[in-house]
Short mmCIF file of C-alpha atoms in Angstrom, two decimals:
data_model
loop_
_atom_site.label_atom_id
_atom_site.label_comp_id
_atom_site.label_asym_id
_atom_site.label_seq_id
_atom_site.Cartn_x
_atom_site.Cartn_y
_atom_site.Cartn_z
CA MET A 444 36.15 83.97 204.28
CA ASN A 445 36.07 80.35 203.08
CA VAL A 446 38.63 77.73 204.03
CA GLU A 447 40.45 77.88 200.72
CA SER A 448 41.06 81.62 200.78
CA GLN A 449 42.01 81.43 204.46
CA MET A 450 44.59 78.77 203.63
CA LYS A 451 45.88 80.88 200.75
CA LYS A 452 46.25 83.90 202.99
CA ARG A 453 48.00 81.88 205.70
CA THR A 454 50.35 80.31 203.16
CA THR A 455 51.16 83.71 201.74
CA GLN A 456 51.83 85.11 205.21
CA ALA A 457 53.98 82.12 206.13
CA LEU A 458 56.03 82.10 202.98
CA GLY A 459 56.60 85.83 202.86
CA GLU A 460 57.53 88.20 200.09
CA THR A 461 57.97 85.72 197.23
CA HIS A 462 54.40 84.55 197.32
CA VAL A 463 53.09 87.99 198.09
CA SER A 464 54.54 89.20 194.80
CA ALA A 465 53.29 86.09 193.05
CA ALA A 466 49.79 86.56 194.42
CA ASN A 467 49.46 90.29 194.05
CA VAL A 468 51.59 91.51 191.19
CA MET A 469 52.41 88.84 188.68
CA ALA A 470 51.37 85.36 187.65
CA THR A 471 53.18 82.51 189.39
CA PRO A 472 55.09 81.25 186.30
CA ASN A 473 56.18 84.81 185.55
CA ALA A 474 57.49 85.30 189.08
CA SER A 475 59.21 81.89 189.02
CA VAL A 476 60.98 82.51 185.73
CA ARG A 477 62.12 85.98 186.81
CA PHE A 478 63.58 84.53 190.02
CA TRP A 479 65.32 81.83 187.92
CA ILE A 480 66.81 84.53 185.69
CA ILE A 481 68.11 86.40 188.74
CA THR A 482 69.59 83.15 190.09
CA MET A 483 71.24 82.41 186.74
CA LEU A 484 72.86 85.85 186.75
CA LEU A 485 74.06 85.39 190.33
CA VAL A 486 75.50 81.97 189.47
CA LEU A 487 77.29 83.51 186.48
CA LEU A 488 78.62 86.24 188.74
CA GLY A 489 79.85 83.58 191.15
CA LEU A 490 81.54 81.67 188.34
CA ALA A 491 83.13 84.88 187.08
CA THR A 492 85.06 85.10 190.35
CA LEU A 493 87.09 82.12 189.08
CA LYS A 494 88.63 84.34 186.45
CA LEU A 495 88.12 87.92 187.62
CA ARG A 496 90.46 88.37 190.53
CA MET B 104 84.71 99.97 169.39
CA LEU B 105 85.44 99.78 173.11
CA LEU B 106 88.12 97.15 172.39
CA ALA B 107 89.88 99.55 170.02
CA LEU B 108 89.59 102.32 172.63
CA ALA B 109 90.94 100.03 175.35
CA GLN B 110 93.84 98.95 173.15
CA TRP B 111 94.68 102.60 172.48
CA LEU B 112 94.46 103.48 176.18
CA ALA B 113 96.55 100.40 177.08
CA GLN B 114 99.54 102.02 175.41
CA ASP B 115 99.66 104.39 178.40
CA VAL B 116 97.69 102.61 181.11
CA ARG B 117 98.44 98.88 181.37
CA PHE B 118 95.15 98.12 183.14
CA PHE B 119 93.22 98.48 179.87
CA SER B 120 95.00 95.40 178.46
CA VAL B 121 92.51 93.36 180.47
CA PHE B 122 89.92 94.05 177.76
CA ASN B 123 91.94 91.96 175.30
CA TYR B 124 90.66 88.87 177.12
CA ILE B 125 87.78 87.28 175.22
CA THR B 126 86.35 85.77 178.40
CA LEU B 127 86.00 89.17 180.07
CA ARG B 128 84.47 90.73 176.96
CA THR B 129 82.02 87.80 176.68
CA VAL B 130 80.79 88.39 180.23
CA LEU B 131 80.64 92.16 179.62
CA ALA B 132 78.77 91.60 176.34
CA ALA B 133 76.18 89.45 178.12
CA MET B 134 75.77 92.08 180.84
CA THR B 135 75.56 94.95 178.35
CA ALA B 136 72.95 93.19 176.18
CA LEU B 137 70.99 92.33 179.31
CA PHE B 138 71.13 95.93 180.52
CA ILE B 139 70.09 97.40 177.15
CA SER B 140 67.14 95.01 176.87
CA PHE B 141 66.02 95.68 180.44
CA MET B 142 66.22 99.43 179.90
CA VAL B 143 64.59 99.56 176.47
CA GLY B 144 62.18 96.63 176.91
CA PRO B 145 59.34 98.23 178.92
CA THR B 146 59.27 101.34 176.69
CA MET B 147 59.32 99.22 173.56
CA ILE B 148 56.48 97.02 174.79
CA ARG B 149 54.41 100.13 175.59
CA LYS B 150 55.12 101.55 172.11
CA LEU B 151 54.24 98.25 170.40
CA ALA B 152 50.99 98.12 172.37
CA ALA B 153 50.24 101.78 171.58
CA TYR B 154 50.76 101.19 167.85
CA LYS B 155 48.58 98.06 168.17
CA ILE B 156 51.34 95.82 166.84
CA GLY B 157 49.66 92.73 168.25
CA GLN B 158 49.99 89.05 167.52
CA SER B 159 47.26 87.35 165.54
CA VAL B 160 46.49 83.83 166.78
CA ARG B 161 45.80 80.91 164.43
CA SER B 162 42.12 80.08 164.66
CA ASP B 163 42.76 76.34 164.27
CA GLY B 164 45.25 76.32 167.17
CA PRO B 165 44.55 75.34 170.78
CA GLN B 166 41.58 77.27 172.21
CA THR B 167 43.65 78.34 175.22
CA HIS B 168 45.78 80.49 172.88
CA LEU B 169 42.90 82.73 171.78
CA VAL B 170 43.43 85.00 174.81
CA LYS B 171 46.91 85.77 173.48
CA ALA B 172 45.53 87.65 170.48
CA GLY B 173 46.67 91.24 170.54
CA THR B 174 49.77 90.67 172.69
CA PRO B 175 52.52 92.96 171.34
CA THR B 176 54.82 91.18 168.89
CA MET B 177 58.02 91.96 166.95
CA GLY B 178 59.88 92.05 170.28
CA GLY B 179 62.70 90.32 168.42
CA ALA B 180 63.70 93.79 167.25
CA LEU B 181 64.65 94.48 170.87
CA ILE B 182 66.85 91.38 170.96
CA LEU B 183 68.53 92.22 167.65
CA THR B 184 69.14 95.84 168.66
CA SER B 185 70.77 94.72 171.91
CA ILE B 186 72.89 92.10 170.16
CA ALA B 187 74.02 94.49 167.42
CA ILE B 188 74.92 97.36 169.77
CA THR B 189 76.70 95.03 172.18
CA THR B 190 78.68 93.25 169.46
CA LEU B 191 79.75 96.58 167.97
CA LEU B 192 80.81 97.75 171.44
CA TRP B 193 82.70 94.69 172.71
CA GLY B 194 83.57 92.67 169.57
CA ASP B 195 86.80 92.88 167.61
CA LEU B 196 85.56 94.68 164.50
CA HIS B 197 88.65 93.59 162.54
CA ASN B 198 87.49 89.99 162.82
CA HIS B 199 85.60 88.94 159.68
CA TYR B 200 83.69 86.18 161.48
CA VAL B 201 82.04 88.80 163.70
CA TRP B 202 80.76 90.63 160.64
CA VAL B 203 79.60 87.43 158.91
CA VAL B 204 77.54 86.39 161.93
CA LEU B 205 76.21 89.87 162.67
CA LEU B 206 75.18 90.59 159.07
CA THR B 207 73.60 87.14 158.68
CA THR B 208 71.60 87.68 161.87
CA LEU B 209 70.44 91.12 160.78
CA GLY B 210 69.68 89.84 157.26
CA PHE B 211 67.42 87.08 158.56
CA GLY B 212 65.97 89.60 161.02
CA ALA B 213 65.09 91.86 158.09
CA ILE B 214 63.22 89.00 156.39
CA GLY B 215 61.30 88.36 159.60
CA TRP B 216 60.66 92.08 160.02
CA VAL B 217 59.06 92.37 156.58
CA ASP B 218 56.95 89.29 157.25
CA ASP B 219 55.79 90.54 160.66
CA TYR B 220 55.23 94.07 159.40
CA ARG B 221 52.97 92.93 156.59
CA LYS B 222 51.02 90.63 158.90
CA VAL B 223 50.62 93.01 161.80
CA VAL B 224 50.68 96.53 160.38
CA HIS B 225 49.25 95.93 156.90
CA ARG B 226 46.85 93.29 158.31
CA ASN B 227 47.90 90.95 155.53
CA PRO B 228 47.49 87.47 157.08
CA LYS B 229 49.86 85.89 154.57
CA GLY B 230 52.73 88.28 155.30
CA LEU B 231 55.72 87.56 153.12
CA SER B 232 54.89 84.60 150.88
CA ALA B 233 56.58 81.33 151.83
CA ARG B 234 58.34 81.31 148.47
CA SER B 235 59.76 84.83 148.90
CA LYS B 236 60.80 84.08 152.46
CA MET B 237 62.61 80.91 151.42
CA ALA B 238 64.23 82.66 148.45
CA TRP B 239 65.68 85.45 150.62
CA GLN B 240 66.79 83.00 153.31
CA SER B 241 68.45 80.83 150.66
CA ALA B 242 70.20 83.81 149.08
CA ILE B 243 71.73 84.93 152.39
CA ALA B 244 72.70 81.38 153.44
CA LEU B 245 74.34 80.69 150.07
CA VAL B 246 76.31 83.94 150.22
CA VAL B 247 77.49 82.99 153.72
CA GLY B 248 78.48 79.49 152.57
CA ILE B 249 80.37 80.76 149.52
CA TYR B 250 82.11 83.48 151.53
CA LEU B 251 83.21 81.10 154.29
CA TRP B 252 84.51 78.62 151.71
CA ASP B 253 86.38 81.39 149.92
CA ALA B 254 87.82 82.80 153.16
CA ALA B 255 88.92 79.38 154.48
CA SER B 256 92.66 79.37 155.01
CA LEU B 257 93.06 76.00 156.75
CA PRO B 258 91.64 72.53 156.02
CA ALA B 259 90.08 72.65 159.50
CA ASN B 260 87.83 75.52 158.34
CA THR B 261 85.90 73.27 155.99
CA GLU B 262 86.05 69.81 157.55
CA LEU B 263 83.04 68.07 159.01
CA ILE B 264 83.69 67.03 162.61
CA VAL B 265 81.82 64.01 163.99
CA PRO B 266 81.01 64.27 167.72
CA PHE B 267 82.43 61.60 170.05
CA LEU B 268 84.65 60.18 167.26
CA LYS B 269 88.09 61.76 167.27
CA PHE B 270 89.35 60.28 164.01
CA PHE B 271 86.19 60.76 161.93
CA VAL B 272 86.88 64.03 160.16
CA PHE B 273 85.50 64.47 156.65
CA PRO B 274 87.03 67.02 154.29
CA LEU B 275 84.20 68.67 152.36
CA SER B 276 84.22 69.75 148.73
CA ALA B 277 83.11 73.30 147.90
CA PHE B 278 79.65 72.08 146.91
CA MET B 279 79.23 69.95 150.03
CA PHE B 280 80.43 72.76 152.31
CA VAL B 281 78.08 75.35 150.81
CA ALA B 282 75.19 72.86 150.83
CA LEU B 283 75.85 71.97 154.48
CA THR B 284 76.07 75.66 155.45
CA TYR B 285 72.82 76.31 153.60
CA PHE B 286 70.95 73.51 155.37
CA VAL B 287 72.32 74.36 158.80
CA VAL B 288 71.61 78.11 158.59
CA VAL B 289 68.21 77.95 156.89
CA GLY B 290 67.19 74.83 158.82
CA THR B 291 68.05 76.26 162.23
CA SER B 292 66.38 79.56 161.40
CA ASN B 293 63.09 77.91 160.44
CA ALA B 294 63.29 75.37 163.27
CA VAL B 295 63.59 78.12 165.88
CA ASN B 296 60.71 79.93 164.20
CA LEU B 297 58.51 76.82 164.43
CA THR B 298 59.47 76.35 168.08
CA ASP B 299 58.39 79.90 168.90
CA GLY B 300 54.77 78.98 169.63
CA LEU B 301 54.56 79.08 173.43
CA ASP B 302 55.64 81.72 175.95
CA GLY B 303 59.38 81.40 176.51
CA LEU B 304 59.68 78.15 174.58
CA ALA B 305 62.10 79.33 171.90
CA ILE B 306 64.17 81.93 173.75
CA MET B 307 65.43 79.83 176.66
CA PRO B 308 66.82 76.98 174.49
CA THR B 309 68.36 79.71 172.29
CA VAL B 310 70.08 81.18 175.36
CA MET B 311 71.33 77.76 176.47
CA VAL B 312 72.60 76.76 173.02
CA SER B 313 74.28 80.13 172.48
CA GLY B 314 75.99 79.79 175.87
CA ALA B 315 77.33 76.39 174.87
CA LEU B 316 78.39 77.67 171.43
CA ALA B 317 80.29 80.47 173.20
CA ILE B 318 82.35 77.77 174.92
CA PHE B 319 82.90 75.93 171.62
CA ALA B 320 83.92 79.18 169.91
CA TYR B 321 86.33 80.08 172.70
CA VAL B 322 87.95 76.65 172.64
CA ALA B 323 88.12 76.52 168.81
CA GLY B 324 89.80 79.92 168.76
CA ASN B 325 92.39 79.00 171.37
CA ALA B 326 95.41 77.06 170.04
CA VAL B 327 96.22 75.46 173.41
CA PHE B 328 92.71 74.39 174.42
CA SER B 329 91.77 73.17 170.93
CA LYS B 330 94.91 71.02 170.77
CA TYR B 331 94.31 69.64 174.26
CA LEU B 332 90.67 68.78 173.50
CA GLY B 333 91.42 67.51 170.00
CA ILE B 334 89.08 69.84 168.14
CA PRO B 335 90.06 71.89 165.09
CA TYR B 336 91.82 75.18 165.74
CA ILE B 337 89.97 77.99 163.93
CA PRO B 338 91.97 81.22 164.28
CA GLY B 339 89.64 84.14 165.05
CA ALA B 340 86.66 81.98 166.02
CA GLY B 341 87.12 82.83 169.70
CA GLU B 342 85.71 86.28 169.02
CA LEU B 343 82.32 84.67 168.36
CA ALA B 344 82.11 83.94 172.08
CA VAL B 345 81.45 87.67 172.54
CA PHE B 346 78.60 87.52 170.02
CA CYS B 347 77.16 84.41 171.71
CA GLY B 348 77.42 86.18 175.07
CA ALA B 349 75.39 89.04 173.63
CA ILE B 350 72.71 86.58 172.43
CA ALA B 351 72.56 84.97 175.87
CA GLY B 352 72.28 88.32 177.66
CA ALA B 353 69.69 89.78 175.31
CA GLY B 354 67.78 86.48 175.34
CA LEU B 355 67.62 86.27 179.13
CA ALA B 356 66.38 89.85 179.35
CA PHE B 357 63.77 89.11 176.69
CA LEU B 358 62.65 86.05 178.65
CA TRP B 359 61.91 88.41 181.55
CA PHE B 360 59.11 89.90 179.44
CA ASN B 361 58.30 86.75 177.44
CA ALA B 362 57.72 84.40 180.40
CA TYR B 363 54.16 83.09 180.78
CA PRO B 364 51.92 85.08 180.53
CA ALA B 365 54.02 86.89 177.92
CA GLU B 366 53.98 90.68 177.72
CA VAL B 367 55.58 90.50 174.27
CA PHE B 368 56.37 87.94 171.57
CA MET B 369 59.57 87.95 169.55
CA GLY B 370 57.87 87.36 166.18
CA ASP B 371 59.62 86.18 163.03
CA VAL B 372 62.04 89.10 163.29
CA GLY B 373 63.53 87.49 166.39
CA ALA B 374 63.05 83.80 165.73
CA LEU B 375 64.43 83.70 162.17
CA ALA B 376 67.42 85.85 163.13
CA LEU B 377 68.34 83.95 166.29
CA GLY B 378 68.12 80.60 164.51
CA ALA B 379 70.33 81.86 161.70
CA ALA B 380 72.81 83.24 164.24
CA LEU B 381 73.12 79.87 166.00
CA GLY B 382 73.48 78.07 162.66
CA THR B 383 76.17 80.43 161.37
CA VAL B 384 78.23 80.24 164.57
CA ALA B 385 78.00 76.44 164.50
CA VAL B 386 79.21 76.38 160.88
CA ILE B 387 82.19 78.65 161.62
CA VAL B 388 83.31 76.67 164.68
CA ARG B 389 82.69 73.40 162.76
CA GLN B 390 80.14 72.05 165.23
CA GLU B 391 77.13 71.55 162.98
CA LEU B 392 76.45 68.06 164.29
CA VAL B 393 76.80 69.18 167.90
CA LEU B 394 74.27 71.95 167.16
CA PHE B 395 71.97 69.20 165.87
CA ILE B 396 72.29 67.51 169.29
CA MET B 397 72.06 70.63 171.48
CA GLY B 398 69.21 72.11 169.44
CA GLY B 399 67.34 68.79 169.58
CA VAL B 400 64.13 70.53 170.66
CA PHE B 401 64.27 72.75 167.56
CA VAL B 402 65.01 69.71 165.40
CA VAL B 403 62.13 67.67 166.82
CA GLU B 404 59.71 70.58 166.45
CA ALA B 405 60.66 71.01 162.79
CA VAL B 406 60.59 67.27 162.09
CA SER B 407 57.13 66.99 163.70
CA VAL B 408 55.80 69.50 161.18
CA MET B 409 57.41 67.62 158.27
CA ILE B 410 56.00 64.28 159.46
CA GLN B 411 52.56 65.78 159.99
CA VAL B 412 52.43 67.35 156.53
CA ALA B 413 53.89 64.28 154.78
CA SER B 414 51.57 61.90 156.61
CA PHE B 415 48.49 63.99 155.89
CA LYS B 416 49.34 64.33 152.21
CA LEU B 417 50.22 60.65 151.73
CA THR B 418 47.68 58.88 153.95
CA GLY B 419 45.18 61.58 154.90
CA LYS B 420 45.90 60.86 158.57
CA ARG B 421 47.64 62.98 161.19
CA VAL B 422 50.44 61.50 163.29
CA PHE B 423 50.23 64.21 165.96
CA ARG B 424 47.10 65.81 167.39
CA MET B 425 48.57 69.09 166.15
CA ALA B 426 51.94 70.25 164.85
CA PRO B 427 54.43 71.64 165.85
CA LEU B 428 55.00 69.17 168.64
CA HIS B 429 54.33 71.57 171.55
CA HIS B 430 50.69 71.86 170.48
CA HIS B 431 50.41 68.05 170.46
CA TYR B 432 51.33 67.94 174.14
CA GLU B 433 49.01 70.84 174.95
CA LEU B 434 46.13 68.95 173.38
CA LYS B 435 47.14 65.87 175.38
CA GLY B 436 46.40 67.91 178.51
CA TRP B 437 49.77 69.34 179.51
CA LYS B 438 49.59 72.95 180.68
CA GLU B 439 51.48 75.47 178.54
CA THR B 440 54.00 76.12 181.32
CA GLN B 441 54.57 72.38 181.76
CA VAL B 442 55.36 71.94 178.05
CA VAL B 443 57.71 74.91 178.13
CA VAL B 444 59.65 73.95 181.26
CA ARG B 445 59.88 70.29 180.22
CA PHE B 446 61.27 71.29 176.82
CA TRP B 447 63.77 73.52 178.64
CA ILE B 448 64.85 70.58 180.81
CA ILE B 449 65.33 68.43 177.71
CA THR B 450 67.42 71.21 176.13
CA MET B 451 69.56 71.48 179.27
CA LEU B 452 70.32 67.76 179.06
CA LEU B 453 71.05 67.98 175.32
CA VAL B 454 73.34 70.97 175.84
CA LEU B 455 75.22 69.02 178.52
CA LEU B 456 75.50 66.11 176.08
CA GLY B 457 76.81 68.50 173.43
CA LEU B 458 79.37 69.97 175.83
CA ALA B 459 80.44 66.45 176.76
CA THR B 460 81.64 65.99 173.17
CA LEU B 461 84.44 68.43 174.00
CA LYS B 462 86.04 65.83 176.25
CA LEU B 463 84.50 62.51 175.28
CA ARG B 464 86.03 61.71 171.93
#
């Protein structure tokens, strides 16, 4: 195993699930944008608590 | 439909009165559109791929785009289906603005559908001719303009509002109003279509602008808020917030599948319709000039094409390496995702600037 792939593996292990899904399942931009969408929805949900109570 | 049901149930159970609130229905519309798109999206993409409804890529475009050939397109049908179902569920169907916006959106979607269908299914590279496309777009936009002029009951319905300047309000004549409506609706529709050239580039600004227009619609339709903020009160316009919420929800769900590397493209059926929807809402809430600011990315993309064509015809030289503008930056060495995210950031700033006009005047 060369240095680069070793580093990649160690980074993936260190950073956990996010990068595992980025490395194994979907392209990085795709994973990033999907996490942004989830965050946007959670922020909207948080803001909705201002009114929905 | 659900509003009518809730109002009927509210006669016996007071809790159902909560659905009269536009804010709640806007949030529910966004969630419903999101849910429908998430549920239907994967099946639709599989069907589009199975029927080989794939995008053709311009041969003179950036070389990096050639790998995109064959990616399922016409995904805009998913967005329009979600928006239409959601608006019919959560919108007040007695409100004529809801019908104007919905029918305009579906009308422009139908033009895009025919164009896409001819290109993709009939393998006719020209699709609908530019002249036919423009003629149909013009016909719908003119009908919208004439109807809105005819239905206007207050001077505020037809005045041109200048952002940041409280006392600059221009009453428009019938001709000027219809002409302005025409240019805003057709212009926005085509500008969004031109922007739709990179994965996620058109849909995210559409989501952001529709979110901001939802706020403008809500404020314009509320007598207290509109008076406080000094913007024209348009009775009934608040209901458009529900429609804008549906666009935002359906758009975000579409982005899930359209993010780089895209699993599906929206095609003309989505781009033309979404642009027309934004334009029509802006006309009704009298925020055409604010739309010009918030949709700055769409404007710049469209203007880059005009400059490129004019320059090439007049001088034989190109101003940009390639038009629309996003291809220029790609050829300068920016990665596709960099162009997309940077254009999103610019739109975020422009939307904030647009929203600032609510208070700063």
